[in-house]
Amino acid sequence: MAISRNALVAGNWKMNGVSASLAELKAIAEGVAGGAAGTAACAICLPATLLARGAEIAGQHLLVGGQDCSAETFGAHTGDLAAEMLRDSGASLVIVGHSERRADHGETNAVVRAKAEAAYRAGLTAIICVGETRPQRDAGDALEICGAQLEGSLPPGATPDNTVLAYEPVWAIGTGLVPTVDDVAAMHAFFRAQLKALLPHGGDALRILYGGSVKPDNAESLMRIDNVDGALIGGASLKAKDFLAIASVYA
Ligand code: PEP
């Protein structure tokens, strides 16, 4: 029997956004509250500097999240943010293992898993990102690479409530390039089988997002693919009009 999963449309503002940008967040919150995304859940992962103010603006219908957290709880880790701090600022979720973190900060699967566990301890949902580079895809290794990332990054305590998986091919992020529908379908089906094997009691219900150059004009074809349970959106989440147009696939 096919299981129905409530879609999640999540934005990632990355290192973008100052006080003036909160007007876009307000417009997103108003659109979502007005039913723009139907029953899909919507979230924006903000820079930490905007989180507390963003949480107030987001209100009841739009979730806000962080973009990374420390694997540690509290202590002498200058410049890092504990998952508890994000939660205290109003976050409900946090991205871990984004390819920009893996590349810029050398985050390994073990580190990503520890961060996801820190998120769980704080009561946050972890959006765990995995994805292959272009050379890895060209070599025919995409499934193997992404499968190993998933297996290494997913904590044994993952459940459909505390974890969302995001498939983000590195070469599709910020480039305007997207994989074919068949390639996305194959990858998400592969993840689904792997999740069911790793989490016999939750693998079927855990959401798998697609991320990488999702735009209003390609959202529908990507979101309709089997086992695509929503989107993780970078650039297009910075503008309320574009984010809401993508979310409206679920209206
Ligand atoms: C991202 O970095 O998570 C992302 C999906 O970016 P973009 O939508 O800009 O490709």
mmCIF file of C-alpha atoms and ligand atoms in Angstrom:
data_model
loop_
_atom_site.group_PDB
_atom_site.id
_atom_site.type_symbol
_atom_site.label_atom_id
_atom_site.label_comp_id
_atom_site.label_asym_id
_atom_site.label_seq_id
_atom_site.Cartn_x
_atom_site.Cartn_y
_atom_site.Cartn_z
ATOM 1 C CA MET A 1 0.000 0.000 0.000
ATOM 2 C CA ALA A 2 1.376 3.433 -0.893
ATOM 3 C CA ILE A 3 2.068 5.553 2.148
ATOM 4 C CA SER A 4 1.132 9.217 2.117
ATOM 5 C CA ARG A 5 3.760 11.586 3.431
ATOM 6 C CA ASN A 6 3.020 15.224 4.159
ATOM 7 C CA ALA A 7 5.315 17.211 1.880
ATOM 8 C CA LEU A 8 7.866 19.680 3.222
ATOM 9 C CA VAL A 9 8.922 22.711 1.226
ATOM 10 C CA ALA A 10 12.014 24.135 2.896
ATOM 11 C CA GLY A 11 14.083 27.178 1.961
ATOM 12 C CA ASN A 12 17.766 27.625 2.718
ATOM 13 C CA TRP A 13 18.796 31.264 2.805
ATOM 14 C CA LYS A 14 22.469 30.325 3.274
ATOM 15 C CA MET A 15 24.689 33.338 4.136
ATOM 16 C CA ASN A 16 22.086 35.771 2.823
ATOM 17 C CA GLY A 17 19.733 38.049 4.666
ATOM 18 C CA VAL A 18 19.842 41.108 6.893
ATOM 19 C CA SER A 19 17.062 42.840 8.814
ATOM 20 C CA ALA A 20 15.549 44.259 5.619
ATOM 21 C CA SER A 21 15.157 40.727 4.228
ATOM 22 C CA LEU A 22 12.583 39.935 6.889
ATOM 23 C CA ALA A 23 10.007 41.629 4.664
ATOM 24 C CA GLU A 24 10.370 38.660 2.270
ATOM 25 C CA LEU A 25 9.986 36.251 5.174
ATOM 26 C CA LYS A 26 6.817 38.060 6.221
ATOM 27 C CA ALA A 27 5.442 37.751 2.696
ATOM 28 C CA ILE A 28 6.257 34.029 2.680
ATOM 29 C CA ALA A 29 4.576 33.576 6.075
ATOM 30 C CA GLU A 30 1.478 35.410 4.874
ATOM 31 C CA GLY A 31 1.307 33.349 1.699
ATOM 32 C CA VAL A 32 1.641 30.088 3.583
ATOM 33 C CA ALA A 33 -0.937 31.174 6.187
ATOM 34 C CA GLY A 34 -3.242 32.023 3.283
ATOM 35 C CA GLY A 35 -3.038 28.444 1.986
ATOM 36 C CA ALA A 36 -0.469 28.877 -0.802
ATOM 37 C CA ALA A 37 1.069 25.471 -0.045
ATOM 38 C CA GLY A 38 -2.100 23.538 0.689
ATOM 39 C CA THR A 39 -1.370 21.037 3.439
ATOM 40 C CA ALA A 40 2.384 20.909 2.781
ATOM 41 C CA ALA A 41 4.586 22.072 5.641
ATOM 42 C CA CYS A 42 6.807 25.040 4.823
ATOM 43 C CA ALA A 43 10.021 26.164 6.463
ATOM 44 C CA ILE A 44 12.789 28.674 5.917
ATOM 45 C CA CYS A 45 16.259 27.916 7.271
ATOM 46 C CA LEU A 46 17.585 31.333 8.197
ATOM 47 C CA PRO A 47 21.001 32.689 9.068
ATOM 48 C CA ALA A 48 21.268 32.398 12.857
ATOM 49 C CA THR A 49 21.333 36.191 13.156
ATOM 50 C CA LEU A 50 17.729 36.367 11.913
ATOM 51 C CA LEU A 51 16.351 33.326 13.665
ATOM 52 C CA ALA A 52 14.710 34.861 16.734
ATOM 53 C CA ARG A 53 13.140 37.736 14.808
ATOM 54 C CA GLY A 54 12.249 35.397 11.957
ATOM 55 C CA ALA A 55 10.485 32.999 14.302
ATOM 56 C CA GLU A 56 8.226 35.793 15.513
ATOM 57 C CA ILE A 57 7.406 36.894 11.990
ATOM 58 C CA ALA A 58 6.863 33.335 10.755
ATOM 59 C CA GLY A 59 3.997 32.789 13.175
ATOM 60 C CA GLN A 60 2.024 29.569 13.375
ATOM 61 C CA HIS A 61 2.091 28.368 9.784
ATOM 62 C CA LEU A 62 5.689 28.772 8.663
ATOM 63 C CA LEU A 63 8.514 26.942 10.449
ATOM 64 C CA VAL A 64 11.984 28.398 10.775
ATOM 65 C CA GLY A 65 15.203 26.461 11.051
ATOM 66 C CA GLY A 66 18.960 26.727 11.272
ATOM 67 C CA GLN A 67 21.483 25.770 8.599
ATOM 68 C CA ASP A 68 23.972 23.908 10.786
ATOM 69 C CA CYS A 69 24.545 23.087 14.435
ATOM 70 C CA SER A 70 27.407 21.885 16.569
ATOM 71 C CA ALA A 71 27.626 18.230 17.471
ATOM 72 C CA GLU A 72 28.370 19.404 21.026
ATOM 73 C CA THR A 73 25.793 20.484 23.544
ATOM 74 C CA PHE A 74 27.290 23.607 25.156
ATOM 75 C CA GLY A 75 30.785 24.762 26.022
ATOM 76 C CA ALA A 76 34.088 26.112 24.777
ATOM 77 C CA HIS A 77 33.468 26.093 21.017
ATOM 78 C CA THR A 78 33.905 29.686 19.910
ATOM 79 C CA GLY A 79 31.699 30.675 17.023
ATOM 80 C CA ASP A 80 29.672 27.456 17.002
ATOM 81 C CA LEU A 81 25.982 27.195 17.766
ATOM 82 C CA ALA A 82 24.415 24.444 19.814
ATOM 83 C CA ALA A 83 21.205 22.898 18.554
ATOM 84 C CA GLU A 84 19.667 23.958 21.893
ATOM 85 C CA MET A 85 20.455 27.587 21.015
ATOM 86 C CA LEU A 86 18.676 27.263 17.687
ATOM 87 C CA ARG A 87 15.705 25.709 19.423
ATOM 88 C CA ASP A 88 15.746 28.485 22.014
ATOM 89 C CA SER A 89 15.663 31.036 19.178
ATOM 90 C CA GLY A 90 12.532 29.495 17.701
ATOM 91 C CA ALA A 91 13.904 26.886 15.282
ATOM 92 C CA SER A 92 12.021 23.644 14.694
ATOM 93 C CA LEU A 93 14.544 22.135 12.336
ATOM 94 C CA VAL A 94 18.137 22.354 11.212
ATOM 95 C CA ILE A 95 19.989 21.417 8.034
ATOM 96 C CA VAL A 96 23.018 19.164 8.619
ATOM 97 C CA GLY A 97 25.546 17.924 6.094
ATOM 98 C CA HIS A 98 24.800 20.439 3.359
ATOM 99 C CA SER A 99 27.386 19.944 0.621
ATOM 100 C CA GLU A 100 28.711 23.458 1.241
ATOM 101 C CA ARG A 101 29.448 22.461 4.855
ATOM 102 C CA ARG A 102 30.922 19.133 3.774
ATOM 103 C CA ALA A 103 33.177 20.935 1.247
ATOM 104 C CA ASP A 104 34.023 24.161 3.117
ATOM 105 C CA HIS A 105 34.410 22.656 6.580
ATOM 106 C CA GLY A 106 35.483 19.099 5.831
ATOM 107 C CA GLU A 107 32.418 17.609 7.487
ATOM 108 C CA THR A 108 32.484 13.829 7.264
ATOM 109 C CA ASN A 109 29.509 11.497 7.462
ATOM 110 C CA ALA A 110 30.393 10.785 11.107
ATOM 111 C CA VAL A 111 30.342 14.506 11.909
ATOM 112 C CA VAL A 112 27.025 14.916 10.113
ATOM 113 C CA ARG A 113 25.564 12.018 12.062
ATOM 114 C CA ALA A 114 26.769 13.516 15.359
ATOM 115 C CA LYS A 115 25.164 16.831 14.399
ATOM 116 C CA ALA A 116 21.875 15.100 13.605
ATOM 117 C CA GLU A 117 22.017 13.425 17.012
ATOM 118 C CA ALA A 118 22.614 16.813 18.636
ATOM 119 C CA ALA A 119 19.557 18.097 16.785
ATOM 120 C CA TYR A 120 17.466 15.219 18.165
ATOM 121 C CA ARG A 121 18.637 15.934 21.714
ATOM 122 C CA ALA A 122 17.425 19.514 21.316
ATOM 123 C CA GLY A 123 14.076 18.442 19.890
ATOM 124 C CA LEU A 124 14.860 19.650 16.370
ATOM 125 C CA THR A 125 14.151 17.831 13.131
ATOM 126 C CA ALA A 126 17.375 17.267 11.182
ATOM 127 C CA ILE A 127 17.361 17.738 7.417
ATOM 128 C CA ILE A 128 20.271 15.490 6.427
ATOM 129 C CA CYS A 129 21.739 16.346 3.004
ATOM 130 C CA VAL A 130 23.505 13.944 0.666
ATOM 131 C CA GLY A 131 24.482 14.229 -2.980
ATOM 132 C CA GLU A 132 27.120 13.354 -5.537
ATOM 133 C CA THR A 133 29.522 15.609 -7.441
ATOM 134 C CA ARG A 134 29.494 15.833 -11.225
ATOM 135 C CA PRO A 135 32.587 13.638 -11.694
ATOM 136 C CA GLN A 136 31.036 11.019 -9.402
ATOM 137 C CA ARG A 137 27.844 10.994 -11.482
ATOM 138 C CA ASP A 138 29.775 10.890 -14.736
ATOM 139 C CA ALA A 139 31.730 7.909 -13.447
ATOM 140 C CA GLY A 140 28.472 6.069 -12.757
ATOM 141 C CA ASP A 141 29.050 6.156 -8.993
ATOM 142 C CA ALA A 142 26.167 8.398 -7.893
ATOM 143 C CA LEU A 143 24.044 5.709 -6.228
ATOM 144 C CA GLU A 144 26.991 4.159 -4.447
ATOM 145 C CA ILE A 145 28.331 7.513 -3.199
ATOM 146 C CA CYS A 146 24.946 8.772 -2.021
ATOM 147 C CA GLY A 147 24.087 5.423 -0.443
ATOM 148 C CA ALA A 148 27.318 5.507 1.565
ATOM 149 C CA GLN A 149 26.628 9.099 2.637
ATOM 150 C CA LEU A 150 23.151 8.164 3.796
ATOM 151 C CA GLU A 151 24.297 5.103 5.673
ATOM 152 C CA GLY A 152 27.128 7.033 7.346
ATOM 153 C CA SER A 153 25.124 10.167 8.169
ATOM 154 C CA LEU A 154 21.829 8.701 9.379
ATOM 155 C CA PRO A 155 21.711 8.084 13.145
ATOM 156 C CA PRO A 156 20.170 4.810 14.302
ATOM 157 C CA GLY A 157 17.619 6.898 16.224
ATOM 158 C CA ALA A 158 16.233 8.506 13.062
ATOM 159 C CA THR A 159 12.449 8.527 12.732
ATOM 160 C CA PRO A 160 10.046 10.164 10.262
ATOM 161 C CA ASP A 161 9.409 12.859 12.906
ATOM 162 C CA ASN A 162 12.973 13.804 13.724
ATOM 163 C CA THR A 163 14.594 13.365 10.296
ATOM 164 C CA VAL A 164 14.134 14.450 6.701
ATOM 165 C CA LEU A 165 16.539 13.329 3.985
ATOM 166 C CA ALA A 166 17.456 15.775 1.221
ATOM 167 C CA TYR A 167 18.977 14.574 -2.034
ATOM 168 C CA GLU A 168 21.015 17.467 -3.390
ATOM 169 C CA PRO A 169 23.324 16.678 -6.301
ATOM 170 C CA VAL A 170 26.253 19.037 -5.729
ATOM 171 C CA TRP A 171 26.430 19.930 -9.415
ATOM 172 C CA ALA A 172 22.786 21.034 -9.408
ATOM 173 C CA ILE A 173 23.133 23.487 -6.513
ATOM 174 C CA GLY A 174 23.048 27.075 -7.678
ATOM 175 C CA THR A 175 23.835 26.156 -11.272
ATOM 176 C CA GLY A 176 20.412 26.020 -12.944
ATOM 177 C CA LEU A 177 21.153 22.404 -13.855
ATOM 178 C CA VAL A 178 18.821 19.641 -12.694
ATOM 179 C CA PRO A 179 19.008 15.868 -13.086
ATOM 180 C CA THR A 180 16.536 14.191 -15.400
ATOM 181 C CA VAL A 181 13.225 13.037 -13.973
ATOM 182 C CA ASP A 182 14.418 9.452 -14.445
ATOM 183 C CA ASP A 183 17.628 10.094 -12.518
ATOM 184 C CA VAL A 184 15.773 11.727 -9.623
ATOM 185 C CA ALA A 185 13.235 8.882 -9.607
ATOM 186 C CA ALA A 186 16.006 6.276 -9.554
ATOM 187 C CA MET A 187 17.883 7.988 -6.731
ATOM 188 C CA HIS A 188 14.808 8.515 -4.570
ATOM 189 C CA ALA A 189 13.646 4.914 -5.094
ATOM 190 C CA PHE A 190 17.130 3.768 -4.113
ATOM 191 C CA PHE A 191 16.988 5.889 -0.932
ATOM 192 C CA ARG A 192 13.533 4.586 -0.117
ATOM 193 C CA ALA A 193 14.728 0.989 -0.282
ATOM 194 C CA GLN A 194 17.772 1.867 1.802
ATOM 195 C CA LEU A 195 15.693 3.724 4.403
ATOM 196 C CA LYS A 196 13.330 0.772 4.715
ATOM 197 C CA ALA A 197 16.281 -1.549 5.280
ATOM 198 C CA LEU A 198 17.982 0.775 7.792
ATOM 199 C CA LEU A 199 14.803 1.801 9.639
ATOM 200 C CA PRO A 200 12.320 -1.060 9.431
ATOM 201 C CA HIS A 201 9.780 0.887 11.519
ATOM 202 C CA GLY A 202 9.985 4.272 9.846
ATOM 203 C CA GLY A 203 11.847 4.088 6.567
ATOM 204 C CA ASP A 204 8.693 4.122 4.514
ATOM 205 C CA ALA A 205 7.345 7.307 6.098
ATOM 206 C CA LEU A 206 10.534 9.374 6.284
ATOM 207 C CA ARG A 207 10.403 12.268 3.836
ATOM 208 C CA ILE A 208 12.945 12.575 1.030
ATOM 209 C CA LEU A 209 13.301 16.064 -0.447
ATOM 210 C CA TYR A 210 14.886 16.961 -3.749
ATOM 211 C CA GLY A 211 17.152 20.027 -3.787
ATOM 212 C CA GLY A 212 19.252 21.670 -6.495
ATOM 213 C CA SER A 213 18.042 24.520 -8.722
ATOM 214 C CA VAL A 214 14.360 24.013 -7.919
ATOM 215 C CA LYS A 215 12.534 26.938 -9.536
ATOM 216 C CA PRO A 216 8.892 27.803 -10.190
ATOM 217 C CA ASP A 217 9.143 26.460 -13.748
ATOM 218 C CA ASN A 218 10.544 23.018 -12.879
ATOM 219 C CA ALA A 219 8.966 22.428 -9.462
ATOM 220 C CA GLU A 220 5.892 20.630 -10.680
ATOM 221 C CA SER A 221 7.739 18.030 -12.738
ATOM 222 C CA LEU A 222 10.222 17.376 -9.909
ATOM 223 C CA MET A 223 7.674 17.265 -7.081
ATOM 224 C CA ARG A 224 5.460 14.813 -8.955
ATOM 225 C CA ILE A 225 8.152 12.124 -8.992
ATOM 226 C CA ASP A 226 7.533 9.083 -6.776
ATOM 227 C CA ASN A 227 9.287 9.342 -3.413
ATOM 228 C CA VAL A 228 9.926 13.066 -3.816
ATOM 229 C CA ASP A 229 8.254 14.412 -0.697
ATOM 230 C CA GLY A 230 9.083 18.069 -1.104
ATOM 231 C CA ALA A 231 11.927 20.409 -1.929
ATOM 232 C CA LEU A 232 14.957 22.053 -0.396
ATOM 233 C CA ILE A 233 15.316 25.400 -2.129
ATOM 234 C CA GLY A 234 18.291 27.749 -2.067
ATOM 235 C CA GLY A 235 18.257 30.756 -4.380
ATOM 236 C CA ALA A 236 14.541 30.694 -5.149
ATOM 237 C CA SER A 237 13.651 30.799 -1.446
ATOM 238 C CA LEU A 238 15.022 34.325 -1.105
ATOM 239 C CA LYS A 239 12.059 35.788 -2.979
ATOM 240 C CA ALA A 240 8.605 35.234 -1.548
ATOM 241 C CA LYS A 241 7.074 35.168 -5.018
ATOM 242 C CA ASP A 242 9.315 32.299 -6.176
ATOM 243 C CA PHE A 243 9.139 30.309 -2.938
ATOM 244 C CA LEU A 244 5.350 30.524 -2.884
ATOM 245 C CA ALA A 245 5.113 29.612 -6.572
ATOM 246 C CA ILE A 246 7.109 26.442 -5.867
ATOM 247 C CA ALA A 247 5.094 25.617 -2.734
ATOM 248 C CA SER A 248 1.872 26.086 -4.691
ATOM 249 C CA VAL A 249 2.571 22.760 -6.412
ATOM 250 C CA TYR A 250 0.967 21.301 -3.262
ATOM 251 C CA ALA A 251 -2.028 23.674 -3.135
HETATM 252 C C1 PEP B 1 20.781 24.381 -1.661
HETATM 253 O O1 PEP B 1 21.902 24.862 -1.580
HETATM 254 O O2 PEP B 1 20.314 23.746 -0.708
HETATM 255 C C2 PEP B 1 20.043 24.573 -2.901
HETATM 256 C C3 PEP B 1 19.154 23.688 -3.196
HETATM 257 O O3 PEP B 1 20.379 25.663 -3.657
HETATM 258 P P1 PEP B 1 19.713 26.133 -5.061
HETATM 259 O O4 PEP B 1 18.228 25.909 -4.953
HETATM 260 O O5 PEP B 1 20.070 27.570 -5.174
HETATM 261 O O6 PEP B 1 20.306 25.266 -6.114
#
